[in-house]
Amino acid sequence: DAKTTQPTSMDCAEGRAANLPCNHSTISGNEYVYWYRQIHSQGPQYIIHGLKNNETNEMASLIITEDRKSSTLILPHATLRDTAVYYCIALSNNQGGKLIFGQGTELSVKP
Amino acid sequence: GAVVSQHPSRVICKSGTSVKIECRSLDFQATTMFWYRQFPKQSLMLMATSNEGSKATYEQGVEKDKFLINHASLTLSTLTVTSAHPEDSSFYICSASGGHWNTIYFGEGSWLTVV
């Protein structure tokens, strides 16, 4: 699976959009981009995933560049409860759900 | 609500004893489950892949005789930490993928403390 690179930490003001970048320059054509987050002492929570097109759900939007070498997770109106570690993971459809976690981005939403 | 449930959420055991952690998929059949461990301030580390009806596949460096995994049904996988030592104290997390593998769900995690 392709390696992903994320900033170690980010801050965001409450109510503003949080834009979390992820680089995956070696991603292959059959690898999806998945985003999970982990709030302290809990299991990871699924946020969103995509292959080529931008995706949006009730939690977030995922913007994938045309060359698929990077993506951005957008939390449109961050709240204090969005403070967590966010993981961007590339996963191919023949891996059966075997997610390999990097270090992620620690997002701190501040009042 | 949760679609993958772990039990117990917290357990304390004495050094040298064994402890079992259960992972259940609540509303889908999970042909494959995964076990992770996580130390404080660190990311999740994949320990093993559990396939229903067959032997688990362990990641490099994970002792299969120490971390016994059983996936006897399509909704249940268990992780048994045998002869536990204080260094086995950690947060253990399972995940499950089923018919719609595109979304993989995680359990709430189980804190193990070995004293």
PDB file of N, CA and C in Angstrom, chain A residues 30 32 34 36 38 40-46 49 87 91-104 106, chain B residues 10 32 34 36 38 41-46 49 57 59 91 93-95 97 101-109 111:
ATOM      1  N   ASN A  30      -5.672   1.429  -7.989  1.00  0.00           N
ATOM      2  CA  ASN A  30      -6.756   0.728  -7.304  1.00  0.00           C
ATOM      3  C   ASN A  30      -6.781   0.996  -5.802  1.00  0.00           C
ATOM      4  N   TYR A  32      -7.795   3.217  -2.663  1.00  0.00           N
ATOM      5  CA  TYR A  32      -8.681   4.245  -2.165  1.00  0.00           C
ATOM      6  C   TYR A  32      -7.952   5.070  -1.099  1.00  0.00           C
ATOM      7  N   TYR A  34      -8.622   6.592   2.478  1.00  0.00           N
ATOM      8  CA  TYR A  34      -9.509   6.500   3.632  1.00  0.00           C
ATOM      9  C   TYR A  34      -9.086   7.504   4.695  1.00  0.00           C
ATOM     10  N   TYR A  36      -9.770   8.218   8.835  1.00  0.00           N
ATOM     11  CA  TYR A  36     -10.313   7.848  10.128  1.00  0.00           C
ATOM     12  C   TYR A  36      -9.833   8.866  11.147  1.00  0.00           C
ATOM     13  N   GLN A  38      -9.305   9.326  15.592  1.00  0.00           N
ATOM     14  CA  GLN A  38      -9.302   8.658  16.883  1.00  0.00           C
ATOM     15  C   GLN A  38      -9.303   9.710  17.975  1.00  0.00           C
ATOM     16  N   HIS A  40      -9.236  10.488  21.920  1.00  0.00           N
ATOM     17  CA  HIS A  40      -8.426   9.860  22.972  1.00  0.00           C
ATOM     18  C   HIS A  40      -9.137   8.685  23.643  1.00  0.00           C
ATOM     19  N   SER A  41      -8.414   7.560  23.692  1.00  0.00           N
ATOM     20  CA  SER A  41      -8.876   6.356  24.399  1.00  0.00           C
ATOM     21  C   SER A  41     -10.114   5.721  23.787  1.00  0.00           C
ATOM     22  N   GLN A  42     -10.330   5.950  22.502  1.00  0.00           N
ATOM     23  CA  GLN A  42     -11.431   5.290  21.809  1.00  0.00           C
ATOM     24  C   GLN A  42     -10.915   4.593  20.555  1.00  0.00           C
ATOM     25  N   GLY A  43     -11.721   3.715  19.999  1.00  0.00           N
ATOM     26  CA  GLY A  43     -11.367   3.093  18.728  1.00  0.00           C
ATOM     27  C   GLY A  43     -11.496   4.096  17.596  1.00  0.00           C
ATOM     28  N   PRO A  44     -10.761   3.894  16.503  1.00  0.00           N
ATOM     29  CA  PRO A  44     -10.861   4.816  15.362  1.00  0.00           C
ATOM     30  C   PRO A  44     -12.284   4.866  14.805  1.00  0.00           C
ATOM     31  N   GLN A  45     -12.641   6.042  14.325  1.00  0.00           N
ATOM     32  CA  GLN A  45     -13.970   6.277  13.752  1.00  0.00           C
ATOM     33  C   GLN A  45     -13.827   6.549  12.272  1.00  0.00           C
ATOM     34  N   TYR A  46     -14.583   5.841  11.468  1.00  0.00           N
ATOM     35  CA  TYR A  46     -14.568   6.065  10.027  1.00  0.00           C
ATOM     36  C   TYR A  46     -15.133   7.446   9.703  1.00  0.00           C
ATOM     37  N   HIS A  49     -14.191   8.003   2.585  1.00  0.00           N
ATOM     38  CA  HIS A  49     -13.170   7.469   1.700  1.00  0.00           C
ATOM     39  C   HIS A  49     -13.538   7.797   0.254  1.00  0.00           C
ATOM     40  N   TYR A  87      -6.246  10.193  10.649  1.00  0.00           N
ATOM     41  CA  TYR A  87      -5.385   9.310   9.879  1.00  0.00           C
ATOM     42  C   TYR A  87      -5.859   9.235   8.430  1.00  0.00           C
ATOM     43  N   LEU A  91      -5.611   2.338   0.698  1.00  0.00           N
ATOM     44  CA  LEU A  91      -5.969   0.929   0.813  1.00  0.00           C
ATOM     45  C   LEU A  91      -6.473   0.417  -0.518  1.00  0.00           C
ATOM     46  N   SER A  92      -5.890  -0.683  -0.974  1.00  0.00           N
ATOM     47  CA  SER A  92      -6.334  -1.263  -2.239  1.00  0.00           C
ATOM     48  C   SER A  92      -7.476  -2.237  -2.000  1.00  0.00           C
ATOM     49  N   ASN A  93      -8.203  -2.540  -3.053  1.00  0.00           N
ATOM     50  CA  ASN A  93      -9.377  -3.388  -2.901  1.00  0.00           C
ATOM     51  C   ASN A  93      -9.044  -4.867  -2.794  1.00  0.00           C
ATOM     52  N   ASN A  94      -7.773  -5.224  -2.802  1.00  0.00           N
ATOM     53  CA  ASN A  94      -7.423  -6.622  -2.593  1.00  0.00           C
ATOM     54  C   ASN A  94      -6.762  -6.839  -1.243  1.00  0.00           C
ATOM     55  N   GLN A  95      -6.861  -5.852  -0.375  1.00  0.00           N
ATOM     56  CA  GLN A  95      -6.259  -5.956   0.954  1.00  0.00           C
ATOM     57  C   GLN A  95      -7.276  -6.368   2.007  1.00  0.00           C
ATOM     58  N   GLY A  96      -8.524  -6.455   1.630  1.00  0.00           N
ATOM     59  CA  GLY A  96      -9.524  -6.974   2.540  1.00  0.00           C
ATOM     60  C   GLY A  96      -9.764  -6.157   3.797  1.00  0.00           C
ATOM     61  N   GLY A  97      -9.433  -4.893   3.778  1.00  0.00           N
ATOM     62  CA  GLY A  97      -9.675  -4.063   4.951  1.00  0.00           C
ATOM     63  C   GLY A  97      -8.490  -3.940   5.886  1.00  0.00           C
ATOM     64  N   LYS A  98      -7.323  -4.354   5.446  1.00  0.00           N
ATOM     65  CA  LYS A  98      -6.126  -4.311   6.292  1.00  0.00           C
ATOM     66  C   LYS A  98      -5.547  -2.897   6.276  1.00  0.00           C
ATOM     67  N   LEU A  99      -5.956  -2.106   7.243  1.00  0.00           N
ATOM     68  CA  LEU A  99      -5.519  -0.718   7.326  1.00  0.00           C
ATOM     69  C   LEU A  99      -4.200  -0.621   8.082  1.00  0.00           C
ATOM     70  N   ILE A 100      -3.245   0.057   7.493  1.00  0.00           N
ATOM     71  CA  ILE A 100      -1.960   0.300   8.147  1.00  0.00           C
ATOM     72  C   ILE A 100      -1.906   1.775   8.511  1.00  0.00           C
ATOM     73  N   PHE A 101      -1.786   2.047   9.795  1.00  0.00           N
ATOM     74  CA  PHE A 101      -1.845   3.410  10.291  1.00  0.00           C
ATOM     75  C   PHE A 101      -0.461   4.047  10.343  1.00  0.00           C
ATOM     76  N   GLY A 102      -0.384   5.299   9.886  1.00  0.00           N
ATOM     77  CA  GLY A 102       0.801   6.123  10.096  1.00  0.00           C
ATOM     78  C   GLY A 102       0.627   6.885  11.401  1.00  0.00           C
ATOM     79  N   GLN A 103       1.328   8.001  11.505  1.00  0.00           N
ATOM     80  CA  GLN A 103       1.276   8.774  12.755  1.00  0.00           C
ATOM     81  C   GLN A 103       0.092   9.729  12.813  1.00  0.00           C
ATOM     82  N   GLY A 104      -0.485  10.055  11.649  1.00  0.00           N
ATOM     83  CA  GLY A 104      -1.655  10.919  11.633  1.00  0.00           C
ATOM     84  C   GLY A 104      -1.367  12.363  11.981  1.00  0.00           C
ATOM     85  N   GLU A 106      -2.554  15.389  14.557  1.00  0.00           N
ATOM     86  CA  GLU A 106      -3.278  15.713  15.777  1.00  0.00           C
ATOM     87  C   GLU A 106      -3.921  17.080  15.600  1.00  0.00           C
TER      88      GLU A 106
ATOM     89  N   ARG B  10     -12.238  -2.714  29.787  1.00  0.00           N
ATOM     90  CA  ARG B  10     -11.056  -2.591  30.643  1.00  0.00           C
ATOM     91  C   ARG B  10     -10.880  -3.876  31.408  1.00  0.00           C
ATOM     92  N   THR B  32     -13.438 -11.238   7.819  1.00  0.00           N
ATOM     93  CA  THR B  32     -12.082 -10.900   8.248  1.00  0.00           C
ATOM     94  C   THR B  32     -12.131  -9.877   9.362  1.00  0.00           C
ATOM     95  N   PHE B  34      -9.403  -7.757  12.217  1.00  0.00           N
ATOM     96  CA  PHE B  34      -8.010  -7.388  12.435  1.00  0.00           C
ATOM     97  C   PHE B  34      -7.823  -6.987  13.892  1.00  0.00           C
ATOM     98  N   TYR B  36      -5.282  -4.903  16.561  1.00  0.00           N
ATOM     99  CA  TYR B  36      -4.243  -3.895  16.686  1.00  0.00           C
ATOM    100  C   TYR B  36      -3.920  -3.709  18.166  1.00  0.00           C
ATOM    101  N   GLN B  38      -2.056  -0.567  20.701  1.00  0.00           N
ATOM    102  CA  GLN B  38      -1.654   0.833  20.687  1.00  0.00           C
ATOM    103  C   GLN B  38      -1.101   1.204  22.038  1.00  0.00           C
ATOM    104  N   LYS B  41       0.466   7.520  23.259  1.00  0.00           N
ATOM    105  CA  LYS B  41       1.095   8.509  22.391  1.00  0.00           C
ATOM    106  C   LYS B  41       1.616   7.921  21.081  1.00  0.00           C
ATOM    107  N   GLN B  42       1.228   6.695  20.770  1.00  0.00           N
ATOM    108  CA  GLN B  42       1.671   6.063  19.532  1.00  0.00           C
ATOM    109  C   GLN B  42       0.480   5.713  18.654  1.00  0.00           C
ATOM    110  N   SER B  43       0.780   5.368  17.409  1.00  0.00           N
ATOM    111  CA  SER B  43      -0.271   4.992  16.471  1.00  0.00           C
ATOM    112  C   SER B  43      -0.663   3.526  16.668  1.00  0.00           C
ATOM    113  N   LEU B  44      -1.690   3.116  15.953  1.00  0.00           N
ATOM    114  CA  LEU B  44      -2.109   1.718  16.023  1.00  0.00           C
ATOM    115  C   LEU B  44      -1.122   0.837  15.252  1.00  0.00           C
ATOM    116  N   MET B  45      -0.796  -0.289  15.854  1.00  0.00           N
ATOM    117  CA  MET B  45       0.088  -1.246  15.210  1.00  0.00           C
ATOM    118  C   MET B  45      -0.697  -2.525  14.921  1.00  0.00           C
ATOM    119  N   LEU B  46      -0.724  -2.929  13.656  1.00  0.00           N
ATOM    120  CA  LEU B  46      -1.437  -4.146  13.291  1.00  0.00           C
ATOM    121  C   LEU B  46      -0.706  -5.360  13.848  1.00  0.00           C
ATOM    122  N   THR B  49      -4.199 -10.665  11.292  1.00  0.00           N
ATOM    123  CA  THR B  49      -5.437 -10.742  10.502  1.00  0.00           C
ATOM    124  C   THR B  49      -6.124 -12.048  10.857  1.00  0.00           C
ATOM    125  N   THR B  57      -3.221 -14.763  10.528  1.00  0.00           N
ATOM    126  CA  THR B  57      -1.940 -14.370   9.933  1.00  0.00           C
ATOM    127  C   THR B  57      -1.346 -13.267  10.781  1.00  0.00           C
ATOM    128  N   GLU B  59       1.542 -10.422  11.969  1.00  0.00           N
ATOM    129  CA  GLU B  59       2.537  -9.512  11.431  1.00  0.00           C
ATOM    130  C   GLU B  59       3.909  -9.872  11.997  1.00  0.00           C
ATOM    131  N   PHE B  91      -3.537  -0.844  24.824  1.00  0.00           N
ATOM    132  CA  PHE B  91      -4.904  -0.671  24.308  1.00  0.00           C
ATOM    133  C   PHE B  91      -5.025  -1.589  23.095  1.00  0.00           C
ATOM    134  N   ILE B  93      -7.322  -3.129  20.017  1.00  0.00           N
ATOM    135  CA  ILE B  93      -8.460  -2.695  19.209  1.00  0.00           C
ATOM    136  C   ILE B  93      -8.663  -3.688  18.069  1.00  0.00           C
ATOM    137  N   CYS B  94      -9.919  -3.978  17.790  1.00  0.00           N
ATOM    138  CA  CYS B  94     -10.207  -4.844  16.651  1.00  0.00           C
ATOM    139  C   CYS B  94     -10.963  -4.057  15.587  1.00  0.00           C
ATOM    140  N   SER B  95     -10.883  -4.543  14.370  1.00  0.00           N
ATOM    141  CA  SER B  95     -11.691  -3.976  13.295  1.00  0.00           C
ATOM    142  C   SER B  95     -12.263  -5.129  12.480  1.00  0.00           C
ATOM    143  N   SER B  97     -14.213  -6.225   8.632  1.00  0.00           N
ATOM    144  CA  SER B  97     -14.724  -5.935   7.294  1.00  0.00           C
ATOM    145  C   SER B  97     -15.591  -7.113   6.875  1.00  0.00           C
ATOM    146  N   TRP B 101     -16.731  -4.271   2.138  1.00  0.00           N
ATOM    147  CA  TRP B 101     -15.435  -4.040   2.760  1.00  0.00           C
ATOM    148  C   TRP B 101     -15.004  -2.600   2.665  1.00  0.00           C
ATOM    149  N   ASN B 102     -15.603  -1.841   1.781  1.00  0.00           N
ATOM    150  CA  ASN B 102     -15.152  -0.465   1.618  1.00  0.00           C
ATOM    151  C   ASN B 102     -15.220   0.357   2.888  1.00  0.00           C
ATOM    152  N   THR B 103     -16.035  -0.038   3.824  1.00  0.00           N
ATOM    153  CA  THR B 103     -16.051   0.631   5.117  1.00  0.00           C
ATOM    154  C   THR B 103     -15.639  -0.380   6.174  1.00  0.00           C
ATOM    155  N   ILE B 104     -14.569  -0.086   6.858  1.00  0.00           N
ATOM    156  CA  ILE B 104     -14.067  -0.966   7.901  1.00  0.00           C
ATOM    157  C   ILE B 104     -14.354  -0.305   9.240  1.00  0.00           C
ATOM    158  N   TYR B 105     -14.976  -1.029  10.119  1.00  0.00           N
ATOM    159  CA  TYR B 105     -15.378  -0.482  11.409  1.00  0.00           C
ATOM    160  C   TYR B 105     -14.498  -1.014  12.528  1.00  0.00           C
ATOM    161  N   PHE B 106     -14.304  -0.161  13.509  1.00  0.00           N
ATOM    162  CA  PHE B 106     -13.466  -0.503  14.645  1.00  0.00           C
ATOM    163  C   PHE B 106     -14.295  -0.672  15.911  1.00  0.00           C
ATOM    164  N   GLY B 107     -13.796  -1.535  16.784  1.00  0.00           N
ATOM    165  CA  GLY B 107     -14.395  -1.646  18.099  1.00  0.00           C
ATOM    166  C   GLY B 107     -13.966  -0.478  18.974  1.00  0.00           C
ATOM    167  N   GLU B 108     -14.524  -0.456  20.179  1.00  0.00           N
ATOM    168  CA  GLU B 108     -14.244   0.653  21.101  1.00  0.00           C
ATOM    169  C   GLU B 108     -12.885   0.523  21.763  1.00  0.00           C
ATOM    170  N   GLY B 109     -12.273  -0.633  21.631  1.00  0.00           N
ATOM    171  CA  GLY B 109     -10.978  -0.856  22.252  1.00  0.00           C
ATOM    172  C   GLY B 109     -11.083  -1.475  23.636  1.00  0.00           C
ATOM    173  N   TRP B 111      -8.727  -1.863  27.181  1.00  0.00           N
ATOM    174  CA  TRP B 111      -7.518  -1.513  27.929  1.00  0.00           C
ATOM    175  C   TRP B 111      -7.115  -2.713  28.772  1.00  0.00           C
TER     176      TRP B 111
END
